[in-house]
Structures are given as structure tokens and as C-alpha cells.
PDB file of C-alpha atoms and ligand atoms in Angstrom:
ATOM      1  CA  MET A  15       0.377  12.289  16.170  1.00  0.00           C
ATOM      2  CA  ARG A  16      -2.106  13.360  13.503  1.00  0.00           C
ATOM      3  CA  ILE A  17      -5.466  11.673  13.152  1.00  0.00           C
ATOM      4  CA  LEU A  18      -8.074  12.152  10.441  1.00  0.00           C
ATOM      5  CA  ILE A  19     -11.709  11.448  11.317  1.00  0.00           C
ATOM      6  CA  VAL A  20     -14.083  10.799   8.420  1.00  0.00           C
ATOM      7  CA  GLU A  21     -17.600  10.736   9.857  1.00  0.00           C
ATOM      8  CA  ASP A  22     -20.774  12.290   8.460  1.00  0.00           C
ATOM      9  CA  GLU A  23     -22.715  12.399  11.738  1.00  0.00           C
ATOM     10  CA  CYS A  24     -21.693  15.789  13.083  1.00  0.00           C
ATOM     11  CA  LYS A  25     -22.368  14.869  16.719  1.00  0.00           C
ATOM     12  CA  THR A  26     -20.140  11.806  16.576  1.00  0.00           C
ATOM     13  CA  ALA A  27     -17.452  13.704  14.648  1.00  0.00           C
ATOM     14  CA  ALA A  28     -17.465  16.508  17.226  1.00  0.00           C
ATOM     15  CA  TYR A  29     -17.358  14.039  20.100  1.00  0.00           C
ATOM     16  CA  LEU A  30     -14.378  12.194  18.597  1.00  0.00           C
ATOM     17  CA  PHE A  31     -12.638  15.456  17.771  1.00  0.00           C
ATOM     18  CA  LYS A  32     -12.999  16.698  21.358  1.00  0.00           C
ATOM     19  CA  GLY A  33     -11.961  13.432  22.980  1.00  0.00           C
ATOM     20  CA  LEU A  34      -8.910  12.835  20.782  1.00  0.00           C
ATOM     21  CA  SER A  35      -7.778  16.469  20.990  1.00  0.00           C
ATOM     22  CA  GLU A  36      -8.003  16.345  24.800  1.00  0.00           C
ATOM     23  CA  ASN A  37      -5.759  13.296  24.689  1.00  0.00           C
ATOM     24  CA  GLY A  38      -3.039  15.162  22.863  1.00  0.00           C
ATOM     25  CA  PHE A  39      -3.743  14.197  19.255  1.00  0.00           C
ATOM     26  CA  SER A  40      -3.805  16.677  16.422  1.00  0.00           C
ATOM     27  CA  VAL A  41      -7.163  16.016  14.750  1.00  0.00           C
ATOM     28  CA  ASP A  42      -8.729  16.873  11.393  1.00  0.00           C
ATOM     29  CA  THR A  43     -12.326  16.005  10.602  1.00  0.00           C
ATOM     30  CA  ALA A  44     -14.091  15.474   7.302  1.00  0.00           C
ATOM     31  CA  THR A  45     -17.861  15.003   7.194  1.00  0.00           C
ATOM     32  CA  GLN A  46     -17.946  14.148   3.477  1.00  0.00           C
ATOM     33  CA  GLY A  47     -16.415  11.086   1.881  1.00  0.00           C
ATOM     34  CA  GLU A  48     -14.855  13.070  -0.967  1.00  0.00           C
ATOM     35  CA  ASP A  49     -13.247  15.533   1.388  1.00  0.00           C
ATOM     36  CA  GLY A  50     -11.985  12.716   3.594  1.00  0.00           C
ATOM     37  CA  LEU A  51     -10.443  10.914   0.640  1.00  0.00           C
ATOM     38  CA  HIS A  52      -8.798  14.099  -0.621  1.00  0.00           C
ATOM     39  CA  ARG A  53      -7.234  14.772   2.787  1.00  0.00           C
ATOM     40  CA  ALA A  54      -6.123  11.158   3.145  1.00  0.00           C
ATOM     41  CA  LEU A  55      -4.362  11.261  -0.215  1.00  0.00           C
ATOM     42  CA  THR A  56      -2.767  14.687   0.079  1.00  0.00           C
ATOM     43  CA  GLN A  57      -1.758  14.843   3.742  1.00  0.00           C
ATOM     44  CA  GLU A  58       0.214  12.693   6.122  1.00  0.00           C
ATOM     45  CA  TYR A  59      -1.699  11.108   8.975  1.00  0.00           C
ATOM     46  CA  ASP A  60      -0.654   8.566  11.564  1.00  0.00           C
ATOM     47  CA  LEU A  61      -4.158   7.105  11.654  1.00  0.00           C
ATOM     48  CA  ILE A  62      -7.526   7.479   9.930  1.00  0.00           C
ATOM     49  CA  VAL A  63     -10.796   6.782  11.758  1.00  0.00           C
ATOM     50  CA  LEU A  64     -13.191   5.946   8.947  1.00  0.00           C
ATOM     51  CA  ASP A  65     -16.956   5.557   9.133  1.00  0.00           C
ATOM     52  CA  VAL A  66     -18.321   2.925   6.737  1.00  0.00           C
ATOM     53  CA  MET A  67     -21.719   4.485   6.113  1.00  0.00           C
ATOM     54  CA  LEU A  68     -21.072   7.788   4.395  1.00  0.00           C
ATOM     55  CA  PRO A  69     -23.213   9.525   1.780  1.00  0.00           C
ATOM     56  CA  GLY A  70     -21.715   9.381  -1.705  1.00  0.00           C
ATOM     57  CA  ARG A  71     -18.486   7.432  -1.364  1.00  0.00           C
ATOM     58  CA  ASP A  72     -18.678   4.892   1.437  1.00  0.00           C
ATOM     59  CA  GLY A  73     -15.843   3.990   3.741  1.00  0.00           C
ATOM     60  CA  TRP A  74     -14.961   0.873   1.763  1.00  0.00           C
ATOM     61  CA  THR A  75     -14.474   2.769  -1.460  1.00  0.00           C
ATOM     62  CA  ILE A  76     -12.358   5.318   0.356  1.00  0.00           C
ATOM     63  CA  LEU A  77     -10.179   2.660   1.961  1.00  0.00           C
ATOM     64  CA  GLY A  78      -9.786   0.972  -1.435  1.00  0.00           C
ATOM     65  CA  GLU A  79      -8.634   4.256  -2.996  1.00  0.00           C
ATOM     66  CA  ILE A  80      -6.196   4.945  -0.164  1.00  0.00           C
ATOM     67  CA  ARG A  81      -4.584   1.522  -0.530  1.00  0.00           C
ATOM     68  CA  LYS A  82      -4.605   1.752  -4.329  1.00  0.00           C
ATOM     69  CA  ALA A  83      -2.623   4.969  -4.040  1.00  0.00           C
ATOM     70  CA  GLY A  84      -0.020   2.985  -2.093  1.00  0.00           C
ATOM     71  CA  LYS A  85      -0.722   4.693   1.250  1.00  0.00           C
ATOM     72  CA  GLN A  86      -0.135   2.380   4.170  1.00  0.00           C
ATOM     73  CA  VAL A  87      -1.618   4.689   6.816  1.00  0.00           C
ATOM     74  CA  PRO A  88      -3.438   2.613   9.472  1.00  0.00           C
ATOM     75  CA  VAL A  89      -7.248   2.724   9.261  1.00  0.00           C
ATOM     76  CA  LEU A  90      -9.717   2.080  12.074  1.00  0.00           C
ATOM     77  CA  PHE A  91     -13.173   1.349  10.699  1.00  0.00           C
ATOM     78  CA  LEU A  92     -16.397   2.361  12.394  1.00  0.00           C
ATOM     79  CA  THR A  93     -19.278   0.081  11.467  1.00  0.00           C
ATOM     80  CA  ALA A  94     -22.914   0.451  12.412  1.00  0.00           C
ATOM     81  CA  ARG A  95     -23.596  -3.241  12.813  1.00  0.00           C
ATOM     82  CA  ASP A  96     -21.573  -6.158  13.948  1.00  0.00           C
ATOM     83  CA  ALA A  97     -21.942  -8.169  10.757  1.00  0.00           C
ATOM     84  CA  VAL A  98     -19.172 -10.678  10.105  1.00  0.00           C
ATOM     85  CA  ALA A  99     -19.303  -9.973   6.355  1.00  0.00           C
ATOM     86  CA  ASP A 100     -18.682  -6.271   6.972  1.00  0.00           C
ATOM     87  CA  ARG A 101     -15.729  -6.938   9.224  1.00  0.00           C
ATOM     88  CA  VAL A 102     -14.174  -9.406   6.807  1.00  0.00           C
ATOM     89  CA  LYS A 103     -14.646  -6.991   3.909  1.00  0.00           C
ATOM     90  CA  GLY A 104     -12.990  -4.179   5.854  1.00  0.00           C
ATOM     91  CA  LEU A 105     -10.035  -6.278   6.913  1.00  0.00           C
ATOM     92  CA  GLU A 106      -9.587  -7.671   3.399  1.00  0.00           C
ATOM     93  CA  LEU A 107      -9.490  -4.148   2.022  1.00  0.00           C
ATOM     94  CA  GLY A 108      -6.671  -3.366   4.417  1.00  0.00           C
ATOM     95  CA  ALA A 109      -8.332  -1.925   7.518  1.00  0.00           C
ATOM     96  CA  ASP A 110      -6.248  -2.406  10.659  1.00  0.00           C
ATOM     97  CA  ASP A 111      -9.098  -2.698  13.103  1.00  0.00           C
ATOM     98  CA  TYR A 112     -12.798  -1.949  13.448  1.00  0.00           C
ATOM     99  CA  LEU A 113     -15.165  -0.743  16.112  1.00  0.00           C
ATOM    100  CA  VAL A 114     -18.916  -1.330  16.223  1.00  0.00           C
ATOM    101  CA  LYS A 115     -21.172   1.636  16.939  1.00  0.00           C
ATOM    102  CA  PRO A 116     -22.174   2.661  19.529  1.00  0.00           C
ATOM    103  CA  PHE A 117     -18.889   2.458  21.387  1.00  0.00           C
ATOM    104  CA  ALA A 118     -17.459   4.054  24.515  1.00  0.00           C
ATOM    105  CA  PHE A 119     -14.812   6.689  23.873  1.00  0.00           C
ATOM    106  CA  SER A 120     -12.390   4.844  26.164  1.00  0.00           C
ATOM    107  CA  GLU A 121     -12.672   1.835  23.868  1.00  0.00           C
ATOM    108  CA  LEU A 122     -11.878   3.895  20.788  1.00  0.00           C
ATOM    109  CA  LEU A 123      -8.925   5.484  22.543  1.00  0.00           C
ATOM    110  CA  ALA A 124      -7.555   2.066  23.504  1.00  0.00           C
ATOM    111  CA  ARG A 125      -7.824   0.857  19.878  1.00  0.00           C
ATOM    112  CA  VAL A 126      -6.210   4.025  18.562  1.00  0.00           C
ATOM    113  CA  ARG A 127      -3.268   3.681  20.941  1.00  0.00           C
ATOM    114  CA  SER A 128      -2.855   0.007  20.175  1.00  0.00           C
ATOM    115  CA  ILE A 129      -2.781   0.620  16.401  1.00  0.00           C
ATOM    116  CA  LEU A 130      -0.293   3.477  16.791  1.00  0.00           C
ATOM    117  CA  ARG A 131       1.964   1.333  18.978  1.00  0.00           C
ATOM    118  CA  ARG A 132       2.283  -1.209  16.151  1.00  0.00           C
ATOM    119  CA  GLY A 133       4.303   1.334  14.211  1.00  0.00           C
ATOM    120  CA  PRO A 134       3.722   3.825  11.460  1.00  0.00           C
ATOM    121  CA  THR A 135       3.677   1.648   8.370  1.00  0.00           C
ATOM    122  CA  ARG A 136       3.223  -1.939   7.446  1.00  0.00           C
ATOM    123  CA  GLN A 137       5.520  -3.207   4.762  1.00  0.00           C
ATOM    124  CA  PRO A 138       3.722  -5.156   2.092  1.00  0.00           C
ATOM    125  CA  GLU A 139       4.513  -8.877   2.156  1.00  0.00           C
ATOM    126  CA  THR A 140       3.503  -9.587  -1.412  1.00  0.00           C
ATOM    127  CA  LEU A 141       3.530  -7.636  -4.643  1.00  0.00           C
ATOM    128  CA  GLN A 142       1.464  -8.305  -7.732  1.00  0.00           C
ATOM    129  CA  VAL A 143       1.805  -7.160 -11.309  1.00  0.00           C
ATOM    130  CA  ALA A 144      -0.667  -8.839 -13.668  1.00  0.00           C
ATOM    131  CA  ASP A 145      -0.116 -12.607 -13.194  1.00  0.00           C
ATOM    132  CA  LEU A 146       3.274 -12.102 -11.558  1.00  0.00           C
ATOM    133  CA  ASP A 147       3.379 -12.563  -7.789  1.00  0.00           C
ATOM    134  CA  LEU A 148       6.288 -11.783  -5.516  1.00  0.00           C
ATOM    135  CA  ASP A 149       6.468 -13.114  -1.980  1.00  0.00           C
ATOM    136  CA  LEU A 150       8.867 -10.715  -0.278  1.00  0.00           C
ATOM    137  CA  ILE A 151       9.148 -12.775   2.882  1.00  0.00           C
ATOM    138  CA  ARG A 152      10.056 -16.075   1.215  1.00  0.00           C
ATOM    139  CA  HIS A 153      11.818 -14.469  -1.760  1.00  0.00           C
ATOM    140  CA  ARG A 154       9.710 -16.328  -4.249  1.00  0.00           C
ATOM    141  CA  ALA A 155       8.403 -15.212  -7.587  1.00  0.00           C
ATOM    142  CA  THR A 156       5.686 -16.929  -9.586  1.00  0.00           C
ATOM    143  CA  ARG A 157       3.868 -16.293 -12.842  1.00  0.00           C
ATOM    144  CA  ARG A 158       0.466 -17.897 -13.192  1.00  0.00           C
ATOM    145  CA  GLY A 159       1.361 -19.894 -10.111  1.00  0.00           C
ATOM    146  CA  GLN A 160       4.557 -21.262 -11.700  1.00  0.00           C
ATOM    147  CA  ARG A 161       7.715 -20.728  -9.699  1.00  0.00           C
ATOM    148  CA  LEU A 162      10.436 -18.636 -11.389  1.00  0.00           C
ATOM    149  CA  ASP A 163      13.980 -19.692 -10.618  1.00  0.00           C
ATOM    150  CA  LEU A 164      15.711 -16.381  -9.850  1.00  0.00           C
ATOM    151  CA  THR A 165      19.073 -15.547  -8.338  1.00  0.00           C
ATOM    152  CA  PRO A 166      19.041 -13.223  -5.294  1.00  0.00           C
ATOM    153  CA  LYS A 167      20.068 -10.246  -7.471  1.00  0.00           C
ATOM    154  CA  GLU A 168      17.399 -11.038 -10.039  1.00  0.00           C
ATOM    155  CA  PHE A 169      14.825 -11.206  -7.277  1.00  0.00           C
ATOM    156  CA  ALA A 170      16.055  -7.874  -5.897  1.00  0.00           C
ATOM    157  CA  LEU A 171      15.814  -6.308  -9.355  1.00  0.00           C
ATOM    158  CA  LEU A 172      12.345  -7.692 -10.009  1.00  0.00           C
ATOM    159  CA  SER A 173      11.019  -6.617  -6.612  1.00  0.00           C
ATOM    160  CA  LEU A 174      12.421  -3.102  -7.072  1.00  0.00           C
ATOM    161  CA  MET A 175      10.567  -2.873 -10.387  1.00  0.00           C
ATOM    162  CA  ALA A 176       7.385  -4.351  -8.899  1.00  0.00           C
ATOM    163  CA  ARG A 177       7.475  -1.994  -5.922  1.00  0.00           C
ATOM    164  CA  ARG A 178       7.570   0.901  -8.375  1.00  0.00           C
ATOM    165  CA  LYS A 179       5.426  -0.639 -11.071  1.00  0.00           C
ATOM    166  CA  GLY A 180       4.482   1.642 -13.945  1.00  0.00           C
ATOM    167  CA  GLU A 181       7.455   3.918 -13.226  1.00  0.00           C
ATOM    168  CA  VAL A 182      10.398   4.174 -15.601  1.00  0.00           C
ATOM    169  CA  LEU A 183      13.527   3.294 -13.624  1.00  0.00           C
ATOM    170  CA  SER A 184      16.819   4.588 -14.981  1.00  0.00           C
ATOM    171  CA  ARG A 185      19.848   2.310 -15.254  1.00  0.00           C
ATOM    172  CA  THR A 186      21.592   4.533 -12.745  1.00  0.00           C
ATOM    173  CA  LEU A 187      18.838   4.142 -10.171  1.00  0.00           C
ATOM    174  CA  ILE A 188      18.684   0.377 -10.702  1.00  0.00           C
ATOM    175  CA  ALA A 189      22.471   0.087 -10.378  1.00  0.00           C
ATOM    176  CA  GLU A 190      22.385   2.061  -7.138  1.00  0.00           C
ATOM    177  CA  GLN A 191      19.485   0.195  -5.594  1.00  0.00           C
ATOM    178  CA  VAL A 192      20.346  -3.357  -6.602  1.00  0.00           C
ATOM    179  CA  TRP A 193      24.147  -3.304  -6.814  1.00  0.00           C
ATOM    180  CA  GLN A 194      24.877  -0.286  -4.594  1.00  0.00           C
ATOM    181  CA  MET A 195      26.970   1.083  -7.450  1.00  0.00           C
ATOM    182  CA  ASN A 196      27.250   4.810  -7.988  1.00  0.00           C
ATOM    183  CA  PHE A 197      26.204   6.439 -11.222  1.00  0.00           C
ATOM    184  CA  ASP A 198      29.607   6.611 -12.895  1.00  0.00           C
ATOM    185  CA  SER A 199      30.021   2.848 -12.759  1.00  0.00           C
ATOM    186  CA  ASP A 200      29.410   0.783 -15.833  1.00  0.00           C
ATOM    187  CA  THR A 201      25.630   0.432 -15.953  1.00  0.00           C
ATOM    188  CA  ASN A 202      25.900  -2.160 -18.706  1.00  0.00           C
ATOM    189  CA  VAL A 203      25.540  -4.647 -15.873  1.00  0.00           C
ATOM    190  CA  VAL A 204      21.907  -3.496 -15.623  1.00  0.00           C
ATOM    191  CA  ASP A 205      21.187  -4.289 -19.277  1.00  0.00           C
ATOM    192  CA  VAL A 206      22.740  -7.721 -18.931  1.00  0.00           C
ATOM    193  CA  ALA A 207      20.739  -8.441 -15.772  1.00  0.00           C
ATOM    194  CA  VAL A 208      17.481  -7.246 -17.322  1.00  0.00           C
ATOM    195  CA  ARG A 209      18.082  -9.438 -20.381  1.00  0.00           C
ATOM    196  CA  ARG A 210      18.577 -12.483 -18.139  1.00  0.00           C
ATOM    197  CA  LEU A 211      15.559 -11.574 -16.052  1.00  0.00           C
ATOM    198  CA  ARG A 212      13.398 -11.284 -19.178  1.00  0.00           C
ATOM    199  CA  ARG A 213      14.346 -14.791 -20.234  1.00  0.00           C
ATOM    200  CA  LYS A 214      12.829 -16.100 -17.027  1.00  0.00           C
ATOM    201  CA  VAL A 215       9.976 -13.679 -16.417  1.00  0.00           C
ATOM    202  CA  ASP A 216       8.712 -12.856 -19.921  1.00  0.00           C
ATOM    203  CA  ASP A 217      10.006 -15.223 -22.586  1.00  0.00           C
ATOM    204  CA  PRO A 218       7.844 -18.207 -21.674  1.00  0.00           C
ATOM    205  CA  TYR A 219       4.677 -16.069 -21.532  1.00  0.00           C
ATOM    206  CA  ALA A 220       2.569 -14.276 -24.128  1.00  0.00           C
ATOM    207  CA  SER A 221       2.235 -11.002 -22.231  1.00  0.00           C
ATOM    208  CA  LYS A 222       5.483  -9.149 -21.608  1.00  0.00           C
ATOM    209  CA  LEU A 223       5.760  -7.248 -18.332  1.00  0.00           C
ATOM    210  CA  ILE A 224       9.267  -5.791 -18.600  1.00  0.00           C
ATOM    211  CA  GLN A 225       9.406  -2.877 -21.010  1.00  0.00           C
ATOM    212  CA  THR A 226      12.390  -0.965 -22.347  1.00  0.00           C
ATOM    213  CA  VAL A 227      11.816   2.774 -22.521  1.00  0.00           C
ATOM    214  CA  ARG A 228      14.348   4.056 -25.033  1.00  0.00           C
ATOM    215  CA  GLY A 229      16.848   6.506 -23.683  1.00  0.00           C
ATOM    216  CA  MET A 230      15.338   6.284 -20.207  1.00  0.00           C
ATOM    217  CA  GLY A 231      15.419   2.850 -18.685  1.00  0.00           C
ATOM    218  CA  TYR A 232      13.079   0.020 -17.787  1.00  0.00           C
ATOM    219  CA  ARG A 233       9.553  -0.335 -16.537  1.00  0.00           C
ATOM    220  CA  LEU A 234       7.510  -3.211 -15.148  1.00  0.00           C
ATOM    221  CA  GLU A 235       3.876  -2.899 -16.090  1.00  0.00           C
ATOM    222  CA  ASP A 236       0.671  -4.807 -16.667  1.00  0.00           C
ATOM    223  CA  PRO A 237       0.477  -4.480 -20.499  1.00  0.00           C
TER     224      PRO A 237
HETATM  225 CA1   CA B 321     -22.331   7.493   8.988  1.00  0.00          CA
END
């Protein structure tokens, strides 16, 4: 299990490094926010222990960037004061847990183990593209709060596009993912489905989210 510690106080960082290493974890430390963010975005960790008060980029900004990049790595926040507003802010930004300084190492270790036991990644429950919201648990799609009446396949197609928003998805890929068809099948079915989906998702609204990229495929994007 790999853990990244982002903590600017060298004594605390060294203490966490020693304790976690002795307990069998493979540990990297970053004492600068920038360095921590770079490691978090370019390497795979099972958990990040993130100090809130860092010079330059603070822990909140770093957590925001990590989540914006689509990384679901669990984050344990270290805060200097037990302020409710701080905790709420951290949890809203997608922290998994927090610990108030000063803390006993045994307490940190217990939190670390408990977060790791919950599993490696959390699947998102909702997706958002501009004013389009998808509830992946209830299989509901809304635009500006208005429910869209989609068939199960249309919902599957829309959620595939929303999960990979901004990316051009080829007809072949869409056919494989939504209809489990292989690439030599007739992908015209994709064009027909996209046309029907557009009627429900885009036609009634001024801003169009589904774009055709000529010769390549389709893309869902905030225009
Ligand atoms: Ca600090």
C-alpha cells in the first residue's frame, strides 16, 4: 500500500514517514504543496495524508485539483484547529476523513487503516455537465432540474458520454460500451441513438451539449 504525505512541517512529516513505514506502508513525502500535487497527479497512491496549512497552495486547493483531475484516491486531511467550517469544507471538497492536530500516531494509523478497508476507489454517484445532472444510482437525468424521459439505453449512452466528458468517443467505442457490439457491426445504430438522445437532451434547450466531431464521433461538453 502506497501512501503520500504532504506536510510542510519537517518534524511531523518525518514522524509520519517513520511510523507508517514501520507499519509496512510504502511512503513518499512532499513538504511543498506544488510537489505534493504533482506526485498526486502523476503517481498512483492508495491514500494521501494532506495537511491543510501549506505555504503556497493550501491543502484545499490541492484536494480540489486532485478531484478535478478525476482522481478518486482517498484523502485524509490534517487540520490545525477543530473548526466545523474547516471540516465541512474538506468533506465537501471530497476528503474522506480528517484529523485534528496534535494527534497520537495510533489514532492516525487507525484512520488510515479504516479508510483503506473501505476499498480503493469510490464510484461517483452523480455526474454533471453544465446544467445536465445524472443520478447514477436512481438512473435519472435532469436538465435545469427538469426530468428527461430516457430509455435505459439512452441513459447508458448519456452516462458514458458524461463520464468521459470533453472526450471524442468513436462510434465503435460507443457501440461496444453501450450495446456490447464489436467494431464490425453496423454502427449506424449509434447515429440513430444519438439523434434520439439529442431530441430529449438538447433540442428543448438553447445550449447544445452533444457535439458531432466529423469523421471521429461524438462528444458531450459544456459549450
Ligand atoms: Ca502545515
